[in-house]
Short mmCIF file of C-alpha atoms and ligand atoms in Angstrom, two decimals:
data_model
loop_
_atom_site.label_atom_id
_atom_site.label_comp_id
_atom_site.label_asym_id
_atom_site.label_seq_id
_atom_site.Cartn_x
_atom_site.Cartn_y
_atom_site.Cartn_z
CA MET A 1 -30.95 25.65 -75.17
CA ARG A 2 -32.29 28.01 -72.87
CA VAL A 3 -29.98 31.72 -71.93
CA GLY A 4 -31.38 33.28 -68.59
CA VAL A 5 -30.50 37.03 -69.28
CA ILE A 6 -31.11 38.98 -65.94
CA GLY A 7 -31.82 42.41 -67.49
CA GLY A 8 -34.04 43.12 -70.42
CA GLY A 9 -32.91 46.24 -71.96
CA GLN A 10 -31.53 46.33 -74.80
CA LEU A 11 -28.33 44.67 -74.17
CA ALA A 12 -30.81 41.42 -73.55
CA ARG A 13 -32.86 41.97 -76.62
CA MET A 14 -29.67 42.41 -78.80
CA LEU A 15 -28.43 38.50 -77.33
CA ALA A 16 -32.42 37.43 -77.45
CA ILE A 17 -31.81 38.34 -81.27
CA ALA A 18 -28.34 36.74 -81.74
CA ALA A 19 -29.63 33.75 -79.97
CA ALA A 20 -32.51 32.69 -82.70
CA PRO A 21 -29.70 31.31 -84.93
CA LEU A 22 -27.26 29.39 -83.15
CA GLY A 23 -30.98 27.38 -82.54
CA LEU A 24 -30.21 28.76 -78.74
CA ARG A 25 -33.39 31.32 -76.69
CA VAL A 26 -33.53 33.87 -74.25
CA LEU A 27 -36.15 34.43 -71.61
CA ALA A 28 -35.04 37.30 -69.92
CA PHE A 29 -35.88 38.51 -66.22
CA ASP A 30 -36.14 42.38 -65.46
CA PRO A 31 -38.49 44.43 -62.95
CA ALA A 32 -39.26 47.01 -65.48
CA LEU A 33 -42.91 45.93 -67.22
CA ASP A 34 -42.11 47.73 -70.22
CA ALA A 35 -38.22 45.77 -70.27
CA CYS A 36 -38.21 46.62 -73.84
CA THR A 37 -36.60 42.48 -74.76
CA GLU A 38 -40.25 41.97 -74.28
CA SER A 39 -41.03 42.50 -77.43
CA VAL A 40 -38.46 39.47 -78.82
CA ALA A 41 -38.05 37.15 -76.16
CA PRO A 42 -40.32 36.16 -73.21
CA VAL A 43 -39.33 38.24 -69.74
CA ASP A 44 -40.06 37.32 -66.15
CA HIS A 45 -40.83 39.94 -63.79
CA GLY A 46 -39.02 40.70 -60.33
CA GLY A 47 -36.52 42.74 -58.53
CA PHE A 48 -33.08 41.96 -59.06
CA ASP A 49 -32.67 40.67 -55.69
CA ASP A 50 -35.90 38.51 -55.29
CA LEU A 51 -34.52 35.61 -55.42
CA PRO A 52 -37.37 33.59 -55.14
CA ALA A 53 -38.77 34.64 -58.38
CA LEU A 54 -34.68 34.82 -59.34
CA HIS A 55 -34.74 30.92 -58.36
CA ARG A 56 -38.41 30.28 -60.65
CA PHE A 57 -36.11 32.29 -63.62
CA ALA A 58 -33.29 29.80 -63.26
CA GLU A 59 -35.44 26.65 -63.20
CA GLY A 60 -36.72 27.22 -66.65
CA CYS A 61 -32.92 28.64 -68.25
CA ASP A 62 -29.89 25.90 -69.15
CA PHE A 63 -27.49 28.54 -68.44
CA ILE A 64 -27.60 32.40 -66.84
CA THR A 65 -25.79 35.77 -67.77
CA PHE A 66 -26.59 39.35 -67.45
CA ASP A 67 -26.92 42.12 -69.22
CA PHE A 68 -26.69 44.29 -66.60
CA GLU A 69 -23.74 44.94 -63.51
CA ASN A 70 -26.05 45.94 -61.39
CA VAL A 71 -27.37 42.61 -59.97
CA SER A 72 -27.49 41.70 -56.92
CA ALA A 73 -23.99 39.53 -57.24
CA ASP A 74 -24.80 37.46 -53.61
CA ALA A 75 -27.43 36.26 -55.76
CA LEU A 76 -25.82 35.18 -58.77
CA ALA A 77 -24.07 33.37 -56.06
CA GLU A 78 -26.82 31.23 -55.36
CA LEU A 79 -27.46 31.04 -58.14
CA SER A 80 -24.97 29.22 -59.82
CA ALA A 81 -25.71 26.40 -57.48
CA MET A 82 -28.41 25.20 -59.97
CA ARG A 83 -26.77 26.40 -62.84
CA PRO A 84 -23.97 27.59 -64.84
CA VAL A 85 -23.08 31.47 -64.63
CA ARG A 86 -21.26 33.03 -67.18
CA PRO A 87 -19.38 35.51 -65.63
CA ASN A 88 -19.40 34.29 -62.58
CA ALA A 89 -20.75 35.79 -59.18
CA ALA A 90 -17.26 36.65 -57.86
CA ALA A 91 -16.17 38.51 -60.96
CA LEU A 92 -19.21 40.88 -60.62
CA ALA A 93 -18.91 40.94 -57.66
CA THR A 94 -15.28 42.92 -57.91
CA THR A 95 -16.24 43.87 -61.39
CA GLN A 96 -19.52 46.43 -59.91
CA ASP A 97 -17.10 47.80 -56.92
CA ARG A 98 -15.18 50.81 -58.46
CA ALA A 99 -12.38 50.11 -55.22
CA LEU A 100 -12.10 46.48 -55.51
CA GLU A 101 -11.87 47.03 -59.49
CA LYS A 102 -8.54 49.65 -60.15
CA ALA A 103 -7.50 47.25 -56.99
CA LEU A 104 -7.10 44.33 -58.93
CA PHE A 105 -6.19 46.72 -61.56
CA ARG A 106 -3.21 47.68 -59.66
CA ARG A 107 -2.36 43.72 -58.36
CA LEU A 108 -1.91 42.85 -62.32
CA GLU A 109 -0.22 45.92 -62.80
CA THR A 110 -2.36 48.17 -65.44
CA ARG A 111 -2.09 51.60 -64.74
CA VAL A 112 -5.15 53.25 -63.15
CA ALA A 113 -5.38 57.72 -62.36
CA ASP A 114 -4.58 57.74 -58.87
CA PHE A 115 -7.22 57.46 -56.74
CA ALA A 116 -8.64 57.38 -53.09
CA GLU A 117 -10.91 55.29 -51.14
CA ILE A 118 -13.93 58.35 -49.14
CA SER A 119 -16.38 56.16 -46.98
CA SER A 120 -17.00 58.85 -44.36
CA ALA A 121 -17.48 62.90 -44.33
CA ASP A 122 -15.43 62.71 -41.36
CA GLY A 123 -11.62 62.64 -41.88
CA LEU A 124 -12.08 64.27 -45.98
CA HIS A 125 -8.99 65.71 -46.34
CA THR A 126 -6.80 63.11 -44.59
CA SER A 127 -8.86 60.45 -47.37
CA ALA A 128 -7.43 62.36 -49.79
CA GLY A 129 -4.16 62.69 -49.20
CA GLU A 130 -1.83 64.02 -51.62
CA LEU A 131 -4.36 64.03 -54.73
CA ALA A 132 -3.80 65.94 -56.94
CA PHE A 133 -6.82 68.31 -57.90
CA PRO A 134 -8.81 68.62 -60.37
CA ALA A 135 -10.58 64.87 -59.55
CA ILE A 136 -13.71 63.16 -59.77
CA LEU A 137 -15.71 62.10 -57.19
CA LYS A 138 -17.89 58.15 -58.30
CA THR A 139 -19.60 56.76 -56.32
CA ARG A 140 -18.01 52.68 -54.88
CA ARG A 141 -21.44 50.82 -56.60
CA LEU A 142 -24.36 51.29 -58.69
CA GLY A 143 -23.05 54.34 -61.51
CA TYR A 144 -23.22 54.15 -64.89
CA ASP A 145 -23.44 56.70 -68.09
CA GLY A 146 -22.07 58.66 -65.95
CA LYS A 147 -24.27 58.96 -63.23
CA GLY A 148 -22.80 58.44 -59.50
CA GLN A 149 -20.42 61.21 -60.52
CA ALA A 150 -19.26 64.76 -59.32
CA ARG A 151 -16.48 66.83 -60.41
CA VAL A 152 -14.66 68.52 -57.58
CA GLU A 153 -12.04 71.08 -58.07
CA SER A 154 -10.06 71.03 -54.76
CA ALA A 155 -10.23 69.40 -51.12
CA ASP A 156 -12.65 71.74 -50.08
CA GLY A 157 -15.11 70.11 -52.84
CA ILE A 158 -15.02 66.82 -51.27
CA ALA A 159 -17.91 67.43 -48.79
CA ALA A 160 -20.64 68.97 -50.97
CA ALA A 161 -19.72 66.65 -53.50
CA PHE A 162 -19.84 63.31 -51.02
CA ALA A 163 -22.93 64.41 -49.74
CA GLU A 164 -24.50 64.87 -53.60
CA LEU A 165 -23.61 61.88 -54.23
CA GLY A 166 -25.94 60.41 -50.88
CA SER A 167 -22.60 60.10 -48.66
CA VAL A 168 -21.70 56.43 -49.62
CA PRO A 169 -18.70 54.54 -50.25
CA CYS A 170 -16.87 56.75 -53.30
CA VAL A 171 -13.34 56.74 -54.84
CA LEU A 172 -12.16 60.32 -55.50
CA GLU A 173 -9.82 60.08 -59.14
CA SER A 174 -7.84 62.79 -60.32
CA ARG A 175 -8.93 63.77 -63.48
CA VAL A 176 -6.77 62.54 -66.45
CA ARG A 177 -5.75 64.92 -69.64
CA PHE A 178 -6.02 62.02 -72.39
CA GLN A 179 -5.85 62.58 -75.82
CA ARG A 180 -8.34 59.91 -76.43
CA GLU A 181 -10.51 57.67 -74.72
CA LEU A 182 -9.97 53.66 -76.01
CA SER A 183 -12.02 50.80 -75.29
CA LEU A 184 -11.18 46.62 -76.05
CA VAL A 185 -14.26 43.99 -75.85
CA GLY A 186 -12.94 41.17 -75.16
CA VAL A 187 -14.35 37.26 -75.13
CA ARG A 188 -13.50 34.26 -73.39
CA GLY A 189 -14.52 30.59 -73.98
CA ILE A 190 -14.33 28.35 -71.27
CA ASP A 191 -11.30 26.70 -72.14
CA GLY A 192 -9.76 29.89 -71.39
CA GLU A 193 -9.36 30.99 -75.13
CA LEU A 194 -9.78 34.73 -75.11
CA LEU A 195 -9.81 36.46 -78.14
CA CYS A 196 -10.44 40.02 -78.58
CA TYR A 197 -11.94 42.62 -81.32
CA PRO A 198 -9.74 45.51 -82.30
CA LEU A 199 -8.99 48.52 -79.70
CA VAL A 200 -12.04 51.12 -80.50
CA GLU A 201 -11.67 55.28 -80.58
CA ASN A 202 -15.12 56.24 -78.87
CA VAL A 203 -16.31 60.54 -77.83
CA HIS A 204 -18.61 60.79 -74.82
CA VAL A 205 -20.88 63.72 -74.36
CA ASN A 206 -21.87 63.68 -70.88
CA GLY A 207 -20.55 61.30 -69.18
CA ILE A 208 -22.65 58.87 -72.37
CA LEU A 209 -20.98 57.11 -75.32
CA SER A 210 -21.79 59.26 -78.42
CA THR A 211 -19.82 57.70 -80.88
CA SER A 212 -17.48 54.55 -81.62
CA LEU A 213 -14.42 54.72 -84.68
CA ALA A 214 -13.94 51.09 -85.37
CA PRO A 215 -10.84 50.35 -85.31
CA ALA A 216 -9.67 52.88 -83.70
CA ARG A 217 -5.65 53.79 -84.91
CA VAL A 218 -2.97 53.10 -82.53
CA ARG A 219 0.50 51.80 -82.39
CA PRO A 220 0.73 48.05 -82.22
CA GLU A 221 2.72 48.35 -79.19
CA LEU A 222 -1.05 49.85 -77.65
CA GLU A 223 -2.99 46.83 -79.13
CA SER A 224 -0.29 44.56 -76.96
CA GLN A 225 -0.23 47.22 -74.11
CA ALA A 226 -4.40 46.10 -74.22
CA HIS A 227 -4.10 42.57 -75.04
CA VAL A 228 -1.85 42.27 -71.66
CA CYS A 229 -4.18 44.26 -70.11
CA ALA A 230 -6.93 41.31 -71.12
CA GLU A 231 -5.63 38.52 -71.09
CA ARG A 232 -4.88 38.79 -67.06
CA LEU A 233 -8.23 40.20 -66.03
CA ALA A 234 -10.16 37.42 -68.09
CA THR A 235 -7.56 34.94 -66.33
CA ALA A 236 -7.25 36.23 -63.01
CA LEU A 237 -11.35 36.24 -62.34
CA ASP A 238 -11.88 33.56 -64.23
CA TYR A 239 -13.70 34.64 -66.59
CA VAL A 240 -16.31 33.23 -69.01
CA GLY A 241 -18.49 35.65 -71.69
CA VAL A 242 -17.94 38.68 -72.78
CA PHE A 243 -16.27 41.83 -71.04
CA ALA A 244 -15.14 45.69 -72.40
CA ILE A 245 -12.62 47.29 -70.74
CA GLU A 246 -12.48 51.10 -71.12
CA PHE A 247 -9.22 52.89 -71.27
CA PHE A 248 -7.71 56.04 -71.11
CA GLU A 249 -4.22 57.21 -73.71
CA VAL A 250 -1.50 59.43 -71.82
CA ASP A 251 1.16 60.05 -74.03
CA GLY A 252 1.18 57.16 -75.87
CA ARG A 253 0.15 54.78 -72.46
CA LEU A 254 -3.17 53.16 -71.82
CA LEU A 255 -4.60 53.89 -68.55
CA ALA A 256 -7.88 51.76 -67.69
CA ASN A 257 -10.53 53.65 -66.27
CA GLU A 258 -13.49 50.44 -65.75
CA VAL A 259 -14.58 47.68 -66.69
CA ALA A 260 -18.15 46.18 -67.62
CA PRO A 261 -19.07 42.53 -67.25
CA ARG A 262 -20.85 42.55 -70.53
CA VAL A 263 -21.29 42.26 -73.63
CA HIS A 264 -20.97 46.88 -73.93
CA ASN A 265 -22.37 49.82 -76.05
CA SER A 266 -18.53 50.38 -77.77
CA GLY A 267 -19.45 46.87 -79.24
CA HIS A 268 -22.35 47.11 -81.04
CA TRP A 269 -20.29 48.26 -84.24
CA THR A 270 -19.51 44.25 -84.04
CA ILE A 271 -23.08 43.50 -84.96
CA GLU A 272 -21.93 44.84 -88.89
CA GLY A 273 -18.62 45.09 -88.68
CA ALA A 274 -16.81 41.97 -87.33
CA GLU A 275 -16.89 39.23 -88.34
CA THR A 276 -18.51 37.34 -85.31
CA SER A 277 -21.18 40.05 -83.25
CA GLN A 278 -20.20 40.46 -79.43
CA PHE A 279 -23.98 39.41 -78.80
CA GLU A 280 -22.97 36.03 -80.95
CA ASN A 281 -19.62 35.62 -79.39
CA HIS A 282 -20.93 36.00 -75.40
CA LEU A 283 -23.68 33.29 -75.93
CA ARG A 284 -20.79 31.50 -77.72
CA ALA A 285 -18.78 31.52 -74.75
CA VAL A 286 -22.03 31.36 -71.91
CA THR A 287 -23.27 27.61 -73.33
CA GLY A 288 -19.13 26.08 -73.92
CA LEU A 289 -19.79 26.62 -78.12
CA PRO A 290 -16.35 27.73 -79.74
CA LEU A 291 -15.78 32.31 -80.66
CA GLY A 292 -15.63 32.93 -83.18
CA SER A 293 -13.40 35.11 -85.27
CA THR A 294 -13.71 38.92 -83.42
CA ALA A 295 -11.75 40.48 -86.75
CA ALA A 296 -13.03 43.37 -88.10
CA ARG A 297 -14.60 43.85 -91.90
CA GLY A 298 -13.82 47.16 -93.39
CA VAL A 299 -14.35 49.80 -90.99
CA SER A 300 -17.39 51.35 -88.73
CA CYS A 301 -18.66 54.43 -86.67
CA MET A 302 -21.41 53.65 -84.49
CA LEU A 303 -23.42 56.30 -83.67
CA ASN A 304 -25.56 56.41 -80.52
CA TRP A 305 -28.97 57.80 -80.72
CA ILE A 306 -30.37 59.33 -76.73
CA GLY A 307 -33.72 61.03 -76.37
CA GLU A 308 -35.40 60.09 -79.23
CA LEU A 309 -34.86 58.56 -82.71
CA PRO A 310 -33.43 60.42 -85.80
CA ASP A 311 -35.74 60.20 -88.54
CA ILE A 312 -35.83 56.44 -89.89
CA ALA A 313 -36.18 57.32 -93.69
CA THR A 314 -34.45 59.75 -93.51
CA ALA A 315 -31.61 57.82 -92.17
CA LEU A 316 -31.97 54.73 -94.32
CA ARG A 317 -30.76 56.44 -97.42
CA ILE A 318 -27.30 56.51 -96.11
CA PRO A 319 -25.30 53.90 -98.21
CA GLY A 320 -23.80 51.15 -95.30
CA LEU A 321 -26.09 52.44 -92.07
CA HIS A 322 -27.46 50.20 -90.19
CA TRP A 323 -30.80 50.52 -88.35
CA HIS A 324 -31.38 49.67 -84.65
CA ASP A 325 -34.29 51.00 -83.04
CA TYR A 326 -34.25 49.41 -79.18
CA GLY A 327 -38.02 49.81 -78.75
CA LYS A 328 -37.99 52.26 -76.38
CA GLU A 329 -40.23 55.26 -75.22
CA ALA A 330 -38.10 58.56 -76.50
CA ARG A 331 -36.44 60.05 -72.76
CA PRO A 332 -33.90 63.28 -72.12
CA GLY A 333 -30.68 60.71 -71.76
CA ARG A 334 -32.32 58.13 -72.87
CA LYS A 335 -29.60 55.42 -75.13
CA VAL A 336 -33.16 54.28 -77.63
CA GLY A 337 -31.11 52.87 -80.52
CA HIS A 338 -28.02 52.80 -82.41
CA ALA A 339 -26.66 53.10 -85.79
CA THR A 340 -23.81 51.69 -87.45
CA ILE A 341 -22.37 53.17 -90.19
CA THR A 342 -19.97 50.84 -92.05
CA ALA A 343 -17.38 51.32 -95.17
CA LYS A 344 -14.85 49.47 -97.01
CA ASP A 345 -12.79 51.52 -95.57
CA PHE A 346 -12.06 55.00 -93.78
CA ASP A 347 -12.36 57.42 -97.52
CA GLU A 348 -15.21 55.59 -98.13
CA LEU A 349 -16.44 56.46 -93.84
CA ALA A 350 -15.93 59.64 -94.59
CA GLY A 351 -18.63 60.52 -97.06
CA ARG A 352 -21.01 58.63 -95.59
CA LEU A 353 -20.51 60.08 -92.21
CA GLU A 354 -20.46 63.07 -93.67
CA MET A 355 -23.60 63.12 -95.27
CA ALA A 356 -24.97 61.79 -91.86
CA GLY A 357 -24.29 64.17 -90.51
CA GLN A 358 -26.50 66.16 -92.66
CA VAL A 359 -29.25 64.62 -93.39
CA LEU A 360 -29.92 64.08 -89.90
CA GLY A 361 -29.14 67.65 -88.87
CA ARG A 362 -25.83 65.62 -86.46
CA GLU A 363 -22.78 67.60 -87.50
CA TRP A 364 -22.55 67.20 -83.77
CA GLN A 365 -21.87 64.03 -83.31
CA VAL A 366 -20.40 62.78 -85.95
CA ALA A 367 -17.46 66.04 -86.02
CA PRO A 368 -15.46 64.40 -83.55
CA ALA A 369 -15.61 60.69 -85.91
CA LEU A 370 -15.25 62.80 -88.68
CA GLY A 371 -11.93 64.43 -87.16
CA VAL A 372 -10.58 61.16 -86.66
CA VAL A 373 -11.64 59.11 -89.63
CA SER A 374 -10.20 62.74 -92.00
CA SER A 375 -7.01 62.57 -90.02
CA HIS A 376 -6.45 58.36 -91.29
CA CYS A 377 -7.08 59.55 -93.92
CA ALA A 378 -4.87 62.21 -94.84
CA ALA A 379 -2.04 59.89 -93.71
P1 LIG B 1 -16.93 56.36 -65.99
O1 LIG B 1 -19.02 56.06 -65.58
O2 LIG B 1 -15.51 56.06 -65.48
O3 LIG B 1 -16.65 55.22 -67.46
O4 LIG B 1 -16.92 58.13 -66.41
C1 LIG B 1 -17.53 58.71 -67.79
C2 LIG B 1 -16.39 59.56 -68.31
O5 LIG B 1 -16.84 60.89 -67.68
C3 LIG B 1 -15.55 58.78 -69.52
O6 LIG B 1 -15.81 57.79 -70.55
C4 LIG B 1 -14.17 59.85 -69.38
O7 LIG B 1 -14.85 60.28 -70.79
C5 LIG B 1 -15.03 60.21 -67.84
N1 LIG B 1 -13.87 60.72 -66.93
C6 LIG B 1 -14.35 59.40 -66.24
N2 LIG B 1 -12.61 59.44 -65.38
C7 LIG B 1 -12.51 60.90 -65.99
C8 LIG B 1 -10.93 60.88 -65.05
N3 LIG B 1 -10.57 60.42 -64.13
N4 LIG B 1 -10.77 62.14 -66.09
C9 LIG B 1 -10.99 62.82 -66.83
N5 LIG B 1 -12.46 61.91 -67.98
C10 LIG B 1 -13.11 60.99 -66.80
#
């Protein structure tokens, strides 16, 4: 069976790699002629809103999914008349718009940061209402990895930030003083079964994920708050496939930040660190196969390689390190690969992370994860 993935980036590439043992084939669709999935699976080329090209692509597939939330939800809705599209187009439409997403969270009784919708340059102060500053202005659509965001220190700064982001519809969000950033990766099957990976602790640098530590050490109440949120969300959206919810932890409670309707960077550790990887589980869900266990195997830390890769020969000397080169050209701010360091427990992980920081000259990158791991060891 053939699974068509709209988008041909590293997520489609890792889906294609996970597809082979299941006897599935991935075909990708991407406008970029150098899409990094190309080296592991065929890629058709066309714009994400080029309906004739998408139709031709869908004809060669048994199921359709996507690795990127900025594909056209209208185009996906059209394709769903031809082939099963999972997750569904309406779920994509909701999660690609920050205002709709936040409204849904509120309807499902999940807390979000205070926010206001900013739609035009007129009456900015009125639109902001009683919102507390400092705040962050975010475009409603098409933002990712910290792009499409501007910091706003006071109400007087909204106009400049709105212009800086291109005067497109935005949400203005109070800046949250969080203790930690956590994320939950879940998968829902066609029969409605929902499985969740353990919560993961994430560190972002310049709005881009830098490290993920799995499992996060959290109280059981927090894990169950996240599960309740995931269950309500996935049920409300009639979701099929893998999704991620990013949370802020504030005074022992979770605040939802955003949903990614796809496999997620904070789930890459599952390739080596869980019984079934997020990529395999997404393919199982999309093709109607039974889901696999989401239990962690030991503990893991994922390090993202942003801009350029460290030296592979040095990295591979680190025990428990698993290397992923996406085959992309080095470029500032670009995700070009990652590594997951696995270990049987936090003590062993601390030693391996320390070594990684030293030999790769990445002390700055491992330091936050190492701080958390060391506190786990001391506890
Ligand atoms: P996002 O694109 O919404 O995931 O934002 C990227 C990153 O910016 C998040 O992972 C946080 O580190 C930070 N961030 C986003 N929104 C807020 C907020 N309301 N308060 C504080 N930090 C935020």
